[in-house]
Structure formats: C-alpha cells, structure tokens
Short mmCIF file of N, CA and C in Angstrom, two decimals:
data_model
loop_
_atom_site.label_atom_id
_atom_site.label_comp_id
_atom_site.label_asym_id
_atom_site.label_seq_id
_atom_site.Cartn_x
_atom_site.Cartn_y
_atom_site.Cartn_z
N MET A 53 113.59 113.48 123.95
CA MET A 53 114.49 112.59 123.70
C MET A 53 114.02 111.24 124.10
N ASN A 54 114.17 110.21 123.13
CA ASN A 54 113.62 108.87 123.65
C ASN A 54 114.69 108.00 123.93
N SER A 55 114.61 106.74 124.40
CA SER A 55 115.70 105.82 124.74
C SER A 55 116.72 105.51 123.54
N ALA A 56 116.23 105.49 122.34
CA ALA A 56 117.13 105.32 121.20
C ALA A 56 117.98 106.48 121.05
N GLN A 57 117.37 107.69 121.15
CA GLN A 57 118.34 108.92 121.02
C GLN A 57 119.32 108.96 122.01
N PHE A 58 118.75 108.61 123.19
CA PHE A 58 119.64 108.79 124.41
C PHE A 58 120.81 107.64 124.39
N LYS A 59 120.46 106.54 123.84
CA LYS A 59 121.78 105.59 123.75
C LYS A 59 122.65 105.93 122.76
N GLU A 60 122.15 106.54 121.69
CA GLU A 60 123.00 107.10 120.54
C GLU A 60 123.83 108.11 120.91
N TYR A 61 123.19 109.11 121.81
CA TYR A 61 123.97 110.23 122.43
C TYR A 61 125.13 109.75 123.26
N ILE A 62 124.73 108.74 124.14
CA ILE A 62 125.85 108.28 125.17
C ILE A 62 126.92 107.64 124.36
N LYS A 63 126.77 106.98 123.25
CA LYS A 63 127.80 106.36 122.41
C LYS A 63 128.68 107.39 121.96
N LYS A 64 128.08 108.50 121.52
CA LYS A 64 128.78 109.60 120.82
C LYS A 64 129.51 110.61 121.83
N GLN A 65 128.81 110.92 122.79
CA GLN A 65 129.13 111.90 123.84
C GLN A 65 130.00 111.39 125.07
N ALA A 66 129.21 110.34 125.66
CA ALA A 66 129.74 109.80 126.87
C ALA A 66 129.78 110.71 128.00
N TYR A 67 129.06 111.95 128.00
CA TYR A 67 129.37 112.95 128.98
C TYR A 67 127.86 113.64 129.01
N VAL A 68 127.33 113.71 130.13
CA VAL A 68 126.04 114.42 130.30
C VAL A 68 126.01 115.50 131.35
N GLU A 69 125.68 116.56 130.92
CA GLU A 69 125.65 117.78 131.90
C GLU A 69 124.37 117.75 132.78
N ALA A 70 124.42 118.15 133.93
CA ALA A 70 123.23 118.15 134.95
C ALA A 70 122.30 119.05 134.34
N ASN A 71 121.00 118.62 134.47
CA ASN A 71 119.78 119.36 133.82
C ASN A 71 119.70 119.55 132.43
N SER A 72 120.53 118.87 131.63
CA SER A 72 120.42 118.77 130.35
C SER A 72 119.23 117.96 129.83
N GLU A 73 118.84 117.97 128.55
CA GLU A 73 117.86 117.20 128.01
C GLU A 73 118.16 115.65 128.34
N ALA A 74 119.33 115.17 128.11
CA ALA A 74 119.80 113.79 128.29
C ALA A 74 119.63 113.48 129.90
N HIS A 75 119.89 114.37 130.74
CA HIS A 75 119.79 114.13 132.28
C HIS A 75 118.37 113.90 132.61
N LEU A 76 117.45 115.01 132.02
CA LEU A 76 116.00 114.74 132.14
C LEU A 76 115.59 113.56 131.90
N HIS A 77 115.91 113.03 130.64
CA HIS A 77 115.40 111.74 130.01
C HIS A 77 115.80 110.53 131.01
N MET A 78 117.06 110.72 131.66
CA MET A 78 117.66 109.85 132.68
C MET A 78 116.56 109.73 133.76
N HIS A 79 116.02 110.87 134.15
CA HIS A 79 115.20 110.73 135.30
C HIS A 79 113.86 110.12 134.76
N GLU A 80 113.34 110.46 133.76
CA GLU A 80 112.06 109.75 133.33
C GLU A 80 112.39 108.25 133.05
N GLY A 81 113.54 107.90 132.64
CA GLY A 81 113.74 106.49 132.52
C GLY A 81 113.91 105.84 133.75
N ALA A 82 114.55 106.50 134.80
CA ALA A 82 114.60 105.90 136.20
C ALA A 82 113.19 105.70 136.82
N GLU A 83 112.31 106.66 136.55
CA GLU A 83 110.78 106.51 137.08
C GLU A 83 110.15 105.32 136.50
N ARG A 84 110.31 105.16 135.15
CA ARG A 84 109.87 103.89 134.49
C ARG A 84 110.51 102.76 135.09
N ALA A 85 111.81 102.67 135.15
CA ALA A 85 112.35 101.53 135.77
C ALA A 85 111.91 101.17 137.28
N ARG A 86 111.77 102.25 138.02
CA ARG A 86 111.26 101.92 139.46
C ARG A 86 109.94 101.28 139.35
N LYS A 87 109.18 101.80 138.53
CA LYS A 87 107.77 101.25 138.43
C LYS A 87 107.76 99.72 138.12
N ILE A 88 108.58 99.50 137.07
CA ILE A 88 108.66 98.04 136.70
C ILE A 88 109.34 97.11 137.75
N THR A 89 110.44 97.68 138.32
CA THR A 89 111.16 96.86 139.35
C THR A 89 110.23 96.69 140.47
N SER A 90 109.46 97.69 140.91
CA SER A 90 108.63 97.48 142.07
C SER A 90 107.57 96.42 141.87
N GLU A 91 107.14 96.16 140.59
CA GLU A 91 106.27 95.05 140.25
C GLU A 91 106.98 93.74 140.40
N MET A 92 108.19 93.85 140.05
CA MET A 92 109.11 92.64 140.29
C MET A 92 109.18 92.23 141.78
N ASN A 93 109.54 93.34 142.45
CA ASN A 93 110.05 93.21 144.00
C ASN A 93 109.01 93.00 144.99
N ASN A 94 107.93 93.59 144.78
CA ASN A 94 106.81 93.71 145.95
C ASN A 94 105.73 92.64 146.06
N ALA A 95 105.86 91.71 145.34
CA ALA A 95 104.84 90.48 145.44
C ALA A 95 105.64 89.20 144.80
N PHE A 96 104.95 88.03 145.26
CA PHE A 96 105.65 86.85 144.57
C PHE A 96 105.29 86.80 143.04
N ARG A 97 106.26 86.50 142.31
CA ARG A 97 106.13 86.33 140.74
C ARG A 97 106.73 85.19 140.36
N THR A 98 106.00 84.53 139.45
CA THR A 98 106.56 83.18 138.80
C THR A 98 107.68 83.44 138.08
N ALA A 99 108.42 82.45 137.65
CA ALA A 99 109.66 82.63 136.76
C ALA A 99 109.18 83.24 135.36
N GLU A 100 107.98 82.81 134.84
CA GLU A 100 107.58 83.35 133.65
C GLU A 100 107.15 84.72 133.77
N ASP A 101 106.41 85.27 134.93
CA ASP A 101 106.12 86.65 135.18
C ASP A 101 107.49 87.44 135.24
N LEU A 102 108.46 87.12 135.90
CA LEU A 102 109.67 87.74 135.99
C LEU A 102 110.44 87.94 134.65
N ARG A 103 110.36 86.90 133.69
CA ARG A 103 110.90 87.03 132.54
C ARG A 103 110.14 88.12 131.56
N GLU A 104 108.86 88.06 131.91
CA GLU A 104 108.10 89.15 131.05
C GLU A 104 108.40 90.45 131.69
N LEU A 105 108.49 90.67 133.00
CA LEU A 105 108.73 92.05 133.52
C LEU A 105 110.22 92.45 133.15
N PHE A 106 111.04 91.57 133.22
CA PHE A 106 112.46 91.78 132.90
C PHE A 106 112.49 92.31 131.19
N SER A 107 111.80 91.62 130.52
CA SER A 107 111.74 91.97 129.00
C SER A 107 111.16 93.37 128.81
N GLU A 108 110.11 93.50 129.67
CA GLU A 108 109.55 94.91 129.59
C GLU A 108 110.47 95.98 130.04
N LEU A 109 111.16 95.73 131.01
CA LEU A 109 112.28 96.76 131.61
C LEU A 109 113.24 97.05 130.47
N THR A 110 113.82 95.95 129.97
CA THR A 110 115.01 96.15 128.95
C THR A 110 114.46 96.58 127.65
N GLY A 111 113.14 96.26 127.25
CA GLY A 111 112.61 96.37 125.94
C GLY A 111 113.06 95.34 124.84
N LYS A 112 113.58 94.17 125.73
CA LYS A 112 114.09 93.02 124.71
C LYS A 112 113.70 91.78 125.31
N LYS A 113 113.19 90.75 124.46
CA LYS A 113 112.55 89.54 125.14
C LYS A 113 113.85 88.79 125.57
N VAL A 114 113.74 88.19 126.78
CA VAL A 114 114.81 87.42 127.39
C VAL A 114 114.36 85.89 126.90
N ASP A 115 115.27 84.96 126.85
CA ASP A 115 114.97 83.54 126.44
C ASP A 115 114.30 82.80 127.65
N GLY A 116 113.64 81.88 127.46
CA GLY A 116 112.99 80.88 128.49
C GLY A 116 113.82 80.38 129.55
N LYS A 117 115.24 80.40 129.33
CA LYS A 117 116.08 79.93 130.37
C LYS A 117 116.72 81.00 131.27
N PHE A 118 116.17 82.30 130.95
CA PHE A 118 116.56 83.50 131.74
C PHE A 118 115.95 83.23 133.28
N GLY A 119 116.82 83.50 134.13
CA GLY A 119 116.28 83.39 135.55
C GLY A 119 116.77 84.59 136.49
N LEU A 120 115.73 84.97 137.33
CA LEU A 120 115.97 86.30 138.16
C LEU A 120 115.32 85.84 139.57
N PHE A 121 116.09 86.12 140.62
CA PHE A 121 115.60 86.09 141.96
C PHE A 121 115.47 87.54 142.39
N PRO A 122 114.21 88.16 142.72
CA PRO A 122 114.09 89.36 143.18
C PRO A 122 114.63 89.59 144.61
N PRO A 123 114.96 90.69 145.19
CA PRO A 123 114.79 92.05 144.45
C PRO A 123 115.87 92.27 143.51
N PHE A 124 115.43 93.13 142.48
CA PHE A 124 116.30 93.54 141.30
C PHE A 124 116.16 95.03 141.16
N TYR A 125 117.19 95.86 141.02
CA TYR A 125 117.14 97.25 140.94
C TYR A 125 117.81 97.62 139.61
N SER A 126 117.25 98.70 139.03
CA SER A 126 118.01 99.41 137.94
C SER A 126 117.54 100.72 137.77
N ASP A 127 118.60 101.54 137.43
CA ASP A 127 118.40 103.02 137.26
C ASP A 127 117.73 103.45 135.85
N TYR A 128 117.65 102.39 134.94
CA TYR A 128 117.18 102.92 133.63
C TYR A 128 116.60 101.60 132.89
N GLY A 129 117.20 100.60 132.93
CA GLY A 129 116.63 99.20 132.27
C GLY A 129 116.80 99.08 130.90
N GLN A 130 116.69 100.32 130.22
CA GLN A 130 116.55 100.03 128.67
C GLN A 130 117.89 100.06 127.94
N ASN A 131 119.03 100.02 128.78
CA ASN A 131 120.33 99.78 127.99
C ASN A 131 121.03 98.60 128.79
N ILE A 132 120.12 97.46 128.99
CA ILE A 132 120.67 96.20 129.45
C ILE A 132 120.27 95.16 128.14
N THR A 133 121.37 94.43 127.87
CA THR A 133 121.29 93.35 126.95
C THR A 133 121.67 91.97 127.61
N VAL A 134 120.89 91.02 127.59
CA VAL A 134 121.37 89.70 128.21
C VAL A 134 121.39 88.64 127.14
N GLY A 135 122.26 87.73 127.07
CA GLY A 135 122.32 86.57 126.23
C GLY A 135 121.26 85.44 126.58
N LYS A 136 121.63 84.15 126.28
CA LYS A 136 120.69 83.15 126.70
C LYS A 136 121.31 82.45 127.88
N ASN A 137 120.34 81.80 128.67
CA ASN A 137 120.72 81.12 129.88
C ASN A 137 121.42 81.98 130.85
N VAL A 138 121.01 83.00 131.09
CA VAL A 138 121.57 84.06 132.15
C VAL A 138 120.73 83.88 133.53
N PHE A 139 121.42 83.81 134.63
CA PHE A 139 120.77 83.92 135.99
C PHE A 139 121.39 85.07 136.72
N ILE A 140 120.42 85.88 137.44
CA ILE A 140 120.68 87.03 138.10
C ILE A 140 120.27 86.88 139.52
N ASN A 141 120.99 86.74 140.48
CA ASN A 141 120.44 86.45 141.91
C ASN A 141 119.96 87.55 142.62
N SER A 142 119.46 87.44 143.77
CA SER A 142 118.65 88.54 144.35
C SER A 142 119.67 89.62 144.90
N GLY A 143 119.09 90.92 144.76
CA GLY A 143 119.67 92.10 145.38
C GLY A 143 120.49 92.84 144.52
N CYS A 144 120.66 92.43 143.23
CA CYS A 144 121.36 93.04 142.30
C CYS A 144 121.06 94.35 141.72
N CYS A 145 121.96 95.23 141.63
CA CYS A 145 121.75 96.74 141.32
C CYS A 145 122.47 97.18 140.02
N PHE A 146 121.87 97.35 138.91
CA PHE A 146 122.44 97.76 137.63
C PHE A 146 122.15 99.12 137.17
N GLN A 147 123.33 100.06 137.17
CA GLN A 147 123.23 101.19 136.91
C GLN A 147 123.50 101.30 135.28
N ASP A 148 122.57 101.06 134.44
CA ASP A 148 122.72 100.67 133.01
C ASP A 148 122.73 101.84 132.03
N GLN A 149 122.65 102.97 132.35
CA GLN A 149 122.47 104.08 131.26
C GLN A 149 123.75 104.02 130.33
N GLY A 150 124.91 103.66 130.76
CA GLY A 150 126.06 103.58 129.89
C GLY A 150 126.10 102.24 129.10
N GLY A 151 125.35 101.31 129.48
CA GLY A 151 125.10 100.03 128.67
C GLY A 151 125.67 98.89 129.40
N ILE A 152 125.01 97.81 129.53
CA ILE A 152 125.35 96.57 130.23
C ILE A 152 125.17 95.55 129.19
N GLU A 153 126.03 94.89 128.70
CA GLU A 153 125.99 93.59 127.74
C GLU A 153 126.40 92.42 128.55
N ILE A 154 125.51 91.52 128.80
CA ILE A 154 125.68 90.21 129.22
C ILE A 154 125.54 89.13 128.33
N GLY A 155 126.70 88.26 128.16
CA GLY A 155 126.73 87.13 127.21
C GLY A 155 125.94 85.90 127.68
N ASP A 156 126.03 84.96 127.08
CA ASP A 156 125.38 83.77 127.38
C ASP A 156 125.94 82.92 128.46
N ASP A 157 125.12 82.14 129.16
CA ASP A 157 125.47 81.27 130.24
C ASP A 157 126.18 82.00 131.38
N VAL A 158 125.67 83.06 131.85
CA VAL A 158 126.30 83.94 132.85
C VAL A 158 125.70 83.87 134.08
N LEU A 159 126.42 83.66 135.24
CA LEU A 159 125.78 83.47 136.63
C LEU A 159 126.22 84.90 137.23
N ILE A 160 125.31 85.56 137.91
CA ILE A 160 125.64 86.73 138.61
C ILE A 160 125.07 86.54 140.07
N GLY A 161 125.92 86.61 140.96
CA GLY A 161 125.62 86.34 142.41
C GLY A 161 124.84 87.48 143.05
N GLN A 162 124.39 87.16 144.33
CA GLN A 162 123.63 88.13 145.15
C GLN A 162 124.26 89.37 145.34
N GLN A 163 123.55 90.58 145.17
CA GLN A 163 124.03 91.90 145.47
C GLN A 163 125.06 92.38 144.65
N VAL A 164 125.22 91.78 143.54
CA VAL A 164 126.24 92.45 142.59
C VAL A 164 125.87 93.79 142.09
N VAL A 165 126.78 94.80 142.04
CA VAL A 165 126.58 96.14 141.43
C VAL A 165 127.37 96.14 140.25
N ILE A 166 126.63 96.57 139.04
CA ILE A 166 127.17 97.04 137.97
C ILE A 166 127.02 98.49 137.64
N ALA A 167 127.98 99.15 137.47
CA ALA A 167 127.91 100.78 137.43
C ALA A 167 128.55 101.13 136.10
N THR A 168 127.89 101.96 135.41
CA THR A 168 128.37 102.38 134.11
C THR A 168 128.51 103.90 134.01
N ILE A 169 128.39 104.60 135.31
CA ILE A 169 128.54 106.12 135.22
C ILE A 169 129.52 106.45 136.33
N ASN A 170 130.06 107.62 136.04
CA ASN A 170 131.02 108.26 136.97
C ASN A 170 130.64 109.77 137.08
N HIS A 171 130.81 110.44 138.15
CA HIS A 171 130.50 111.81 138.19
C HIS A 171 131.75 112.67 138.02
N ASP A 172 131.62 113.86 137.57
CA ASP A 172 132.70 114.68 137.32
C ASP A 172 133.57 115.00 138.59
N LEU A 173 134.83 115.12 138.59
CA LEU A 173 135.55 115.13 139.73
C LEU A 173 135.58 116.61 140.30
N ASN A 174 135.39 117.45 139.34
CA ASN A 174 135.29 118.92 139.67
C ASN A 174 134.07 119.19 140.49
N PRO A 175 134.36 119.67 141.68
CA PRO A 175 133.01 119.92 142.58
C PRO A 175 132.08 120.90 141.99
N GLN A 176 132.47 121.95 141.06
CA GLN A 176 131.52 122.70 140.53
C GLN A 176 130.63 122.07 139.25
N LYS A 177 131.11 120.81 138.91
CA LYS A 177 130.50 120.09 137.76
C LYS A 177 130.03 118.71 138.40
N ARG A 178 129.99 118.58 139.59
CA ARG A 178 129.86 117.19 140.22
C ARG A 178 128.56 116.52 139.73
N GLY A 179 127.45 117.32 139.29
CA GLY A 179 126.15 116.78 138.90
C GLY A 179 126.41 116.05 137.35
N ASN A 180 127.45 116.44 136.74
CA ASN A 180 127.67 116.10 135.32
C ASN A 180 128.34 114.66 135.34
N MET A 181 127.92 113.68 134.32
CA MET A 181 128.44 112.42 134.42
C MET A 181 129.17 111.96 133.14
N PHE A 182 130.11 111.10 133.38
CA PHE A 182 130.85 110.21 132.29
C PHE A 182 130.12 108.85 132.16
N PHE A 183 129.94 108.50 131.07
CA PHE A 183 129.38 106.88 130.82
C PHE A 183 130.42 106.19 130.05
N ALA A 184 130.47 104.73 130.39
CA ALA A 184 131.20 103.84 129.90
C ALA A 184 130.50 102.46 129.98
N PRO A 185 130.53 101.72 128.91
CA PRO A 185 129.54 100.40 129.02
C PRO A 185 130.45 99.38 129.83
N VAL A 186 129.64 98.47 130.27
CA VAL A 186 130.32 97.17 130.94
C VAL A 186 129.83 95.96 130.06
N LYS A 187 130.83 95.31 129.58
CA LYS A 187 130.57 94.11 128.74
C LYS A 187 131.19 92.86 129.49
N ILE A 188 130.11 91.80 129.59
CA ILE A 188 130.49 90.72 130.42
C ILE A 188 130.43 89.37 129.37
N GLY A 189 131.50 88.73 129.19
CA GLY A 189 131.56 87.59 128.15
C GLY A 189 130.57 86.38 128.44
N ASN A 190 130.70 85.50 127.75
CA ASN A 190 129.88 84.11 127.73
C ASN A 190 130.55 83.28 128.91
N GLY A 191 129.85 82.60 129.70
CA GLY A 191 130.25 81.62 130.62
C GLY A 191 130.88 82.42 131.80
N VAL A 192 130.54 83.60 132.11
CA VAL A 192 131.18 84.29 133.29
C VAL A 192 130.39 84.01 134.52
N TRP A 193 131.11 83.91 135.67
CA TRP A 193 130.53 83.79 136.88
C TRP A 193 130.90 84.86 137.83
N ILE A 194 130.04 85.86 138.19
CA ILE A 194 130.27 86.88 139.15
C ILE A 194 129.71 86.56 140.41
N GLY A 195 130.70 86.47 141.51
CA GLY A 195 130.34 86.10 142.83
C GLY A 195 129.56 87.24 143.60
N ALA A 196 129.00 86.96 144.70
CA ALA A 196 128.20 87.70 145.61
C ALA A 196 128.99 88.93 145.94
N HIS A 197 128.24 89.92 146.13
CA HIS A 197 128.75 91.31 146.66
C HIS A 197 129.83 91.96 145.74
N ALA A 198 130.17 91.41 144.52
CA ALA A 198 131.15 91.93 143.64
C ALA A 198 130.65 93.38 142.99
N THR A 199 131.53 94.17 142.58
CA THR A 199 131.18 95.44 142.05
C THR A 199 131.97 95.66 140.72
N ILE A 200 131.27 95.72 139.67
CA ILE A 200 131.87 96.13 138.30
C ILE A 200 131.64 97.49 137.94
N LEU A 201 132.96 98.08 137.63
CA LEU A 201 132.87 99.59 137.37
C LEU A 201 132.79 99.90 135.95
N ALA A 202 132.43 101.16 135.58
CA ALA A 202 132.28 101.57 134.31
C ALA A 202 133.44 101.37 133.36
N GLY A 203 133.26 100.78 132.16
CA GLY A 203 134.20 100.69 131.06
C GLY A 203 134.87 99.31 131.17
N VAL A 204 134.46 98.39 132.08
CA VAL A 204 135.07 97.19 132.21
C VAL A 204 134.57 96.23 131.13
N THR A 205 135.40 95.37 130.65
CA THR A 205 135.13 94.34 129.76
C THR A 205 135.56 92.94 130.59
N ILE A 206 134.72 92.01 130.82
CA ILE A 206 135.11 90.72 131.28
C ILE A 206 135.12 89.68 130.36
N GLY A 207 136.10 88.99 130.06
CA GLY A 207 136.41 88.05 129.05
C GLY A 207 135.69 86.63 129.34
N ASN A 208 135.44 85.96 128.31
CA ASN A 208 134.73 84.68 128.40
C ASN A 208 135.25 83.81 129.45
N GLY A 209 134.43 83.02 130.09
CA GLY A 209 134.93 82.08 131.13
C GLY A 209 135.59 82.56 132.53
N ALA A 210 135.56 83.89 132.51
CA ALA A 210 136.20 84.35 133.79
C ALA A 210 135.26 84.26 134.95
N VAL A 211 136.04 84.35 136.09
CA VAL A 211 135.29 84.38 137.53
C VAL A 211 135.62 85.40 138.24
N ILE A 212 134.70 86.10 138.64
CA ILE A 212 134.87 87.36 139.58
C ILE A 212 134.58 86.93 141.03
N ALA A 213 135.56 86.85 142.03
CA ALA A 213 135.48 86.42 143.25
C ALA A 213 134.58 87.24 144.07
N SER A 214 133.82 86.68 145.09
CA SER A 214 132.72 87.50 145.97
C SER A 214 133.57 88.58 146.51
N GLY A 215 132.90 89.81 146.36
CA GLY A 215 133.32 90.93 147.05
C GLY A 215 134.41 91.85 146.31
N ALA A 216 134.73 91.39 145.20
CA ALA A 216 135.90 92.01 144.31
C ALA A 216 135.25 93.37 143.87
N VAL A 217 136.15 94.17 143.66
CA VAL A 217 135.66 95.53 143.05
C VAL A 217 136.58 95.52 141.59
N VAL A 218 135.98 95.50 140.54
CA VAL A 218 136.67 95.17 139.18
C VAL A 218 136.58 96.60 138.54
N ASN A 219 137.80 97.15 138.52
CA ASN A 219 138.13 98.41 137.69
C ASN A 219 138.89 98.36 136.52
N LYS A 220 139.28 97.26 136.10
CA LYS A 220 140.18 96.97 134.88
C LYS A 220 139.56 95.59 134.13
N ASN A 221 139.88 95.67 132.82
CA ASN A 221 139.35 94.41 132.08
C ASN A 221 139.84 93.24 132.68
N VAL A 222 139.11 92.25 132.41
CA VAL A 222 139.51 90.82 133.04
C VAL A 222 139.76 89.91 131.90
N PRO A 223 140.76 89.31 131.73
CA PRO A 223 141.22 88.39 130.63
C PRO A 223 140.21 87.15 130.75
N GLU A 224 140.07 86.43 129.63
CA GLU A 224 139.15 85.48 129.63
C GLU A 224 139.86 84.34 130.41
N ASN A 225 139.02 83.37 130.94
CA ASN A 225 139.43 82.20 131.68
C ASN A 225 140.45 82.49 132.95
N THR A 226 140.17 83.67 133.60
CA THR A 226 140.97 83.89 134.74
C THR A 226 139.99 84.15 135.99
N VAL A 227 140.59 84.08 137.18
CA VAL A 227 139.87 84.22 138.25
C VAL A 227 140.50 85.51 138.79
N VAL A 228 139.62 86.57 139.24
CA VAL A 228 139.98 87.70 139.80
C VAL A 228 139.34 87.93 141.20
N GLY A 229 140.05 88.71 142.15
CA GLY A 229 139.39 89.00 143.38
C GLY A 229 140.20 90.04 144.05
N GLY A 230 139.64 90.58 145.06
CA GLY A 230 140.27 91.70 145.94
C GLY A 230 139.68 93.02 145.57
N VAL A 231 140.37 94.00 146.16
CA VAL A 231 139.97 95.39 146.08
C VAL A 231 141.38 96.14 145.87
N PRO A 232 141.46 96.72 144.70
CA PRO A 232 140.85 96.32 143.44
C PRO A 232 141.24 95.00 143.09
N ALA A 233 140.37 94.51 142.20
CA ALA A 233 140.53 93.06 141.85
C ALA A 233 141.84 92.90 140.96
N ARG A 234 142.62 91.74 141.19
CA ARG A 234 143.81 91.49 140.62
C ARG A 234 143.58 89.84 140.03
N ILE A 235 144.39 89.44 139.24
CA ILE A 235 144.37 88.04 138.81
C ILE A 235 144.92 87.13 139.95
N ILE A 236 144.19 86.21 140.18
CA ILE A 236 144.46 85.26 141.16
C ILE A 236 145.05 84.04 140.47
N LYS A 237 144.30 83.55 139.34
CA LYS A 237 144.86 82.49 138.81
C LYS A 237 144.24 82.26 137.38
N THR A 238 144.76 81.60 136.49
CA THR A 238 144.16 81.17 135.29
C THR A 238 143.47 79.89 135.32
N ILE A 239 142.49 79.79 134.61
CA ILE A 239 141.35 78.53 134.70
C ILE A 239 142.18 77.40 133.82
N ASN A 240 142.41 76.44 134.18
CA ASN A 240 142.93 75.41 133.32
C ASN A 240 141.64 74.68 132.57
N LEU A 241 141.57 74.66 131.37
CA LEU A 241 140.45 74.15 130.82
C LEU A 241 140.64 72.67 130.23
N LYS A 242 141.94 72.04 130.54
CA LYS A 242 142.27 70.68 130.06
C LYS A 242 141.69 69.77 131.05
#
C-alpha cells in the first residue's frame, strides 16, 4: 500500500484493524515522518530549510510565507495540507493519518495537538482505529496548548483559546475556549 492508496482507503473505510495492511503502512509512514522531523528538530535550520523539509514531509510544496518553529512532530506527514501564509509555532503534534487541512493565513500556537484518530472502545479491539479529518478554515488562530480532535471543522476567522479541547465544529468568526470548548463570543467584524 502506498500513501495515495492509504488516503483513499481512509476516505472510504475510516476504520483500520490492527496489523492490517493499512496499519502496517501507517508504521512505515511514521518511520518516514520521524526521519524527516528529526532533521527539522535536531539542528538549527533556516526558514527556507524548514519550508523544504516540511514540503518533503507532506509531499506538497508550501509557499514562501510558510513559517515553522521547531520542534514539530507528525505521525505520518503525508496527509497534511496547508494554505498560504501559515505559521506553526514550536512543539506542535499533528496526528494526520485521517487528514489535516489548514487554510490560508492561519496561526497555530505552541504545543497545539491535532488528532485525527480514535481507538476502538471495545477492549478486545483497542488496537483498531477510527479516522476523521480535521479542517481549519482561513484566518483561524489556535492558541497555545489547544487540542483539536478528530472530525472537527473550524470555520473561517475563528479563534481557539489557549488550552481549549475542541471536540465539536466551531462556527466562523467565533471565539471558543474551555474543556470541552464552548462558544465564548462572536467576533464583531465591523
């Protein structure tokens, strides 16, 4: 199984059994991601070097305004898509096998976690996994230490407060915070 086949499988099945071909592919992808992220994280890299390494990790060229402060961690890397003018601060962890789509002009704070996988609740099947993508709209700001869970869509212009755990979709131009996150206010654009 290659990355294109895996991504198509996830879109159709959204469930992977432990030790299946798809699961084994995930382990191969994780090894690849660890190799690339260790290059990012274990020595000084220029902004251009980091753009090149992130492009290698995702398999998609990022624009010249993409910014990343290491360290950065990814379980897979090949199912991350970023728009233009995106900044990812230090210590972020992206569990991206289920797909992470980041729009334009997005700011992601320190140590943000984006998770696209859940394990089966049945203890006899705990190694099996469910996948759901995370979609982040344009102009979103995600504060430090926030966690975005599988299946969440964040609307354009939204703000995720520091430390929030987002388990439901976030409407555009709102501020959410807390555990679990709830709407704190609507952003007045006038």
